[in-house]
PDB file of C-alpha atoms in Angstrom:
ATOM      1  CA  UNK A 286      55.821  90.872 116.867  1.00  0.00           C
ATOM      2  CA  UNK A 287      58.555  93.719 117.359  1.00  0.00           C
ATOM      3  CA  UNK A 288      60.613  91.510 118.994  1.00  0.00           C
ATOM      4  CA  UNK A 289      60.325  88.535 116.333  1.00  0.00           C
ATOM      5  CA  UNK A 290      61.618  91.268 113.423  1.00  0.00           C
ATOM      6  CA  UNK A 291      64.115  92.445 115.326  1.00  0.00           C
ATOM      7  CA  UNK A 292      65.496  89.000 116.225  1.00  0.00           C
ATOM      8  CA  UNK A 293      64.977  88.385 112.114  1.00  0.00           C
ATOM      9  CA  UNK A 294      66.951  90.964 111.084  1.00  0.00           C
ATOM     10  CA  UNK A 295      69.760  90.576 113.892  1.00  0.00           C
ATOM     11  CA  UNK A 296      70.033  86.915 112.464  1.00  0.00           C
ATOM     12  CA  UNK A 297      70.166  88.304 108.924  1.00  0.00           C
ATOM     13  CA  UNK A 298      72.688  90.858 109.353  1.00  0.00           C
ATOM     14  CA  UNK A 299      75.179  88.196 111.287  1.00  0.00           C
ATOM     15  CA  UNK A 300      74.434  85.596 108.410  1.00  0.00           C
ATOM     16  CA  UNK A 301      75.066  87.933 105.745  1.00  0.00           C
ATOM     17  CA  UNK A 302      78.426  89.234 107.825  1.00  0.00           C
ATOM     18  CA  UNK A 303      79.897  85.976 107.990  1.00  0.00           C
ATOM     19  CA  UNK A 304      79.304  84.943 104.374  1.00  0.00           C
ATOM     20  CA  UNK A 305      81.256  87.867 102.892  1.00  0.00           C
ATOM     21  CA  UNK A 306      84.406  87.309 105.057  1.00  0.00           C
ATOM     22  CA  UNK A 307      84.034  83.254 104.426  1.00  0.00           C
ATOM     23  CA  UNK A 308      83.494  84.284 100.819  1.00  0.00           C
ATOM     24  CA  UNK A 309      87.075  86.042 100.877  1.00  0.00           C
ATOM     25  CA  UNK A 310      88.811  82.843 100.370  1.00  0.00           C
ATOM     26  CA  UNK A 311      86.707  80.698  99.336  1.00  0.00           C
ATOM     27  CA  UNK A 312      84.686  81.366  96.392  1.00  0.00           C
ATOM     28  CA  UNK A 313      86.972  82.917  94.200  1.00  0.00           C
ATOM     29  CA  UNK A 314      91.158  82.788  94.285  1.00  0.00           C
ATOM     30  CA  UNK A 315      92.344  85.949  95.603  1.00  0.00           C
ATOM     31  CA  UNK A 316      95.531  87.942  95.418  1.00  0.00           C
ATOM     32  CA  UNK A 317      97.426  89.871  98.450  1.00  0.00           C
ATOM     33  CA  UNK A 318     100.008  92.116  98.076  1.00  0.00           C
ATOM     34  CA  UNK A 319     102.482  93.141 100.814  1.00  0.00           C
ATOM     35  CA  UNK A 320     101.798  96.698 101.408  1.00  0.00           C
ATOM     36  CA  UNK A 321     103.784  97.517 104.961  1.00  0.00           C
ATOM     37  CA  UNK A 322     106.851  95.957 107.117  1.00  0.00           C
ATOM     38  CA  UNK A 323     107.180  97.433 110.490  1.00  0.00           C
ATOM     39  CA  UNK A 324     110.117  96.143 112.878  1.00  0.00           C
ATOM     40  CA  UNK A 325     110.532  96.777 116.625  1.00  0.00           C
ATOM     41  CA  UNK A 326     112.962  99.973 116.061  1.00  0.00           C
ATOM     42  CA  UNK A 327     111.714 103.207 115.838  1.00  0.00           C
ATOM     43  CA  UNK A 328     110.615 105.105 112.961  1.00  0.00           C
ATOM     44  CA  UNK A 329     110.978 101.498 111.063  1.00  0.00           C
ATOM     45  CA  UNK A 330     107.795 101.466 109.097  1.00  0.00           C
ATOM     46  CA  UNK A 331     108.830 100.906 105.111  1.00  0.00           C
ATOM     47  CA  UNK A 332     105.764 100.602 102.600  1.00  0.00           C
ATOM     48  CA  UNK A 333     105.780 100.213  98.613  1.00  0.00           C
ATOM     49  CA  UNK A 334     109.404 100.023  97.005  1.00  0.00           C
ATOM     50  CA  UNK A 335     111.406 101.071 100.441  1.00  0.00           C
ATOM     51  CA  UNK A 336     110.481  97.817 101.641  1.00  0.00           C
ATOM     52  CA  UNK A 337     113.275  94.775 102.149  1.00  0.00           C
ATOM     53  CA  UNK A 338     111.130  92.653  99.547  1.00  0.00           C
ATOM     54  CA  UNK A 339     108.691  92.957  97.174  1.00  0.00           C
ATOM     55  CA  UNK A 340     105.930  89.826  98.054  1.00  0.00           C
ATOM     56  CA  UNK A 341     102.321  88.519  96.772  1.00  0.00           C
ATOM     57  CA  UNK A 342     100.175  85.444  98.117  1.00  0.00           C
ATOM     58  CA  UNK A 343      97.727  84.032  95.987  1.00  0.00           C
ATOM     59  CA  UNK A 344      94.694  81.983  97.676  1.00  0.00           C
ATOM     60  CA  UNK A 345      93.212  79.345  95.672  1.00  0.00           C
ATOM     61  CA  UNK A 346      89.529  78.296  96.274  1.00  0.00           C
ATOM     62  CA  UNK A 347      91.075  74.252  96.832  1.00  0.00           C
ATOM     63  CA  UNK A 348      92.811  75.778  99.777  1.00  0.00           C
ATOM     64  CA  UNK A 349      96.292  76.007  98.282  1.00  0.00           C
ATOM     65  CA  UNK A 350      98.559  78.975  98.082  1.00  0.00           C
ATOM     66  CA  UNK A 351     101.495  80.396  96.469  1.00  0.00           C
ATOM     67  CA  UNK A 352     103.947  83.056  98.248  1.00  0.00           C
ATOM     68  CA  UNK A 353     106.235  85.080  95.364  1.00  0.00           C
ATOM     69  CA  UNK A 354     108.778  87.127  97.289  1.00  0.00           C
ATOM     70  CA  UNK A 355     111.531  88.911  95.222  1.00  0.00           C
ATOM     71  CA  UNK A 356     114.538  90.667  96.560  1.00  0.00           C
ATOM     72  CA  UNK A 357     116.988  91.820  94.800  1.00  0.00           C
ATOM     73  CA  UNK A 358     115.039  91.112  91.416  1.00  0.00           C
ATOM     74  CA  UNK A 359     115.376  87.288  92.455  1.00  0.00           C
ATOM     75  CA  UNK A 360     112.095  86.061  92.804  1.00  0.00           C
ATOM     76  CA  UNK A 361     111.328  82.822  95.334  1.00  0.00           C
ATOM     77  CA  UNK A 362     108.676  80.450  95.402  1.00  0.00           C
ATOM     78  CA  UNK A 363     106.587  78.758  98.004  1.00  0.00           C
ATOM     79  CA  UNK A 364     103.034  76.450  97.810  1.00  0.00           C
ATOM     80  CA  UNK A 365     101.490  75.089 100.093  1.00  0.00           C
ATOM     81  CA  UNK A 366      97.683  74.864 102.092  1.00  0.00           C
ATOM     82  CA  UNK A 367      95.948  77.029 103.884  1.00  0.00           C
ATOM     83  CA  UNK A 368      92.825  76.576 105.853  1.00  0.00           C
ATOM     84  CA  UNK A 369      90.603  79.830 107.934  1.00  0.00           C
ATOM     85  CA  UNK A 370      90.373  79.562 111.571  1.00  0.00           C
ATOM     86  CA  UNK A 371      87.948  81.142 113.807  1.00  0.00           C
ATOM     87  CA  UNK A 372      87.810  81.831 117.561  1.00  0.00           C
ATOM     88  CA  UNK A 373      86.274  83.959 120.172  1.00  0.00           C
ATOM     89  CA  UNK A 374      88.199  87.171 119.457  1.00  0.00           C
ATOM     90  CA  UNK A 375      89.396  86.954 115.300  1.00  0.00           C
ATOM     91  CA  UNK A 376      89.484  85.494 112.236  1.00  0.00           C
ATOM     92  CA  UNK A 377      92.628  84.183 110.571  1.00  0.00           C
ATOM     93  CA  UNK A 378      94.717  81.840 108.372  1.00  0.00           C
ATOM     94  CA  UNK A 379      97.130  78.746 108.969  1.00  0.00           C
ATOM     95  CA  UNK A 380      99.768  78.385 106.218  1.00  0.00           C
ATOM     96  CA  UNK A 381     101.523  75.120 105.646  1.00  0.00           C
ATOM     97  CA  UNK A 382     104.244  74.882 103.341  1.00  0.00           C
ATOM     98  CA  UNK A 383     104.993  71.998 101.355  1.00  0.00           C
ATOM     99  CA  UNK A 384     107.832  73.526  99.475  1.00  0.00           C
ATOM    100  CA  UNK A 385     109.845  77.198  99.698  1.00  0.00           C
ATOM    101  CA  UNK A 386     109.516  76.974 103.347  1.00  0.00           C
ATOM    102  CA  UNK A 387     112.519  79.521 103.374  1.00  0.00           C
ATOM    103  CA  UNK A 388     109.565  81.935 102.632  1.00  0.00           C
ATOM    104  CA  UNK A 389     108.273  81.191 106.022  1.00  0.00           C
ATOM    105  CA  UNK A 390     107.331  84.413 107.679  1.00  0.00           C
ATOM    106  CA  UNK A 391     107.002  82.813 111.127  1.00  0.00           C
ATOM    107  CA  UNK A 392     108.811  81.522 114.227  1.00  0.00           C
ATOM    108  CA  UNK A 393     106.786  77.826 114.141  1.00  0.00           C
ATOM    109  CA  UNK A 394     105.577  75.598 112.052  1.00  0.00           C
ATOM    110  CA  UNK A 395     102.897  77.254 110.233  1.00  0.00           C
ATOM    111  CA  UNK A 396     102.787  81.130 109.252  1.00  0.00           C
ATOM    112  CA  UNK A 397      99.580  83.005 110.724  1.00  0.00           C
ATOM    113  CA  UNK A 398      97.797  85.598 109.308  1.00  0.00           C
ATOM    114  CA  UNK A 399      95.205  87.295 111.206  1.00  0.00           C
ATOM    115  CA  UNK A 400      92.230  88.792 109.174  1.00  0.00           C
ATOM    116  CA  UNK A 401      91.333  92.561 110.204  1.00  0.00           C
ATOM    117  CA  UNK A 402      87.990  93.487 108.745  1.00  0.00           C
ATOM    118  CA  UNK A 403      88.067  91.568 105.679  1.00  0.00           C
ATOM    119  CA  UNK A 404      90.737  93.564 103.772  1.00  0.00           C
ATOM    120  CA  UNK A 405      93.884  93.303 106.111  1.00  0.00           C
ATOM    121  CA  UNK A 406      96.255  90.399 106.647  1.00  0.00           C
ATOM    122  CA  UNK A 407      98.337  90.527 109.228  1.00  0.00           C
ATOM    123  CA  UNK A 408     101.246  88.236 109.648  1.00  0.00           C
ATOM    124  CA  UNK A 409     102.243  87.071 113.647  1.00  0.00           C
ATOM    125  CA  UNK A 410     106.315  86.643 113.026  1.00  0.00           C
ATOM    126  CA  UNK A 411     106.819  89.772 114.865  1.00  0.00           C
ATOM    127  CA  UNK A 412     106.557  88.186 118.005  1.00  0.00           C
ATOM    128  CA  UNK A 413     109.553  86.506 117.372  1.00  0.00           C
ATOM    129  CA  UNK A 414     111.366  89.656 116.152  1.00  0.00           C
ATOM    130  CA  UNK A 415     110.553  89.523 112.647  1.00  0.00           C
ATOM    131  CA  UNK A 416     108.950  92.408 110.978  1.00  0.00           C
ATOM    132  CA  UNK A 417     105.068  92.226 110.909  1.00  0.00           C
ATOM    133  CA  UNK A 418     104.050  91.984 107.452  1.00  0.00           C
ATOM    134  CA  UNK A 419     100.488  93.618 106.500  1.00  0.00           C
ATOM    135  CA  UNK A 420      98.949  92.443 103.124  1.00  0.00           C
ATOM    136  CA  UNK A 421      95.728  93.829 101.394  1.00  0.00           C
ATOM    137  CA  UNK A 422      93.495  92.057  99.042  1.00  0.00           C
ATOM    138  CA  UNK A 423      94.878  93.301  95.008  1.00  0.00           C
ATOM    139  CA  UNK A 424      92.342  94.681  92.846  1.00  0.00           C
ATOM    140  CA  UNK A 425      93.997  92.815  89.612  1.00  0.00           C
TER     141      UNK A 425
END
């Protein structure tokens, strides 16, 4: 009988684990916020206003998104899909872009944003020498 519970309430803690991260993007539209830019020099960590741009991604339940990067007080565009991904070792998200691709924060043809603990994007472009971008979920 101790062993049935304990199975029980192993299956219900996993269950209710993977609901709340699934339910990050898909039951309501959520808003990220670029928060940190870190490049491969040293010391080259920039957060808030010191960073290059100022930028925002906005998931939509239909699995659509829009990227809003300003620079310069110019702000740029980009929509496209997005759909989560799972494997052995993380969670994350494939962005396609069907227009402002020039907001592309990647070296391929989709952007990739790993999901660390349910409250930390984490963009892949670095491997190609481009910053790596961290975005957490906005409270507005």
């Amino acid at each position: 009988m101790r062993i049935l519970l304990l199975l029980l309430g192993v299956f219900l803690v996993y269950t209710s684990c993977a609901k709340t991260e699934d339910a990050i993007f898909n039951e309501t539209s959520q808003k990220w916020l670029l928060v940190k830019m870190t490049t491969s020099f040293v010391n080259s960590e920039t957060t808030g206003k010191d960073m290059a741009w100022q930028e925002s991604l906005i998931f939509n339940t239909d699995g659509t998104f829009i990227k809003s990067r300003t620079i310069e007080g110019a702000e740029k565009e980009a929509f496209g899909t997005y759909v989560k991904k799972d494997n052995t070792d993380y969670s994350y998200l494939e962005l396609e872009y069907t227009s402002g691709s020039e907001l592309k924060a990647s070296c391929g043809q989709s952007e990739t944003l790993s999901i660390i603990g349910g409250n930390l994007l984490v963009g892949s472009w670095n491997i190609c020498d481009g910053p790596r971008l961290e975005y957490k979920q906005s409270n507005k």
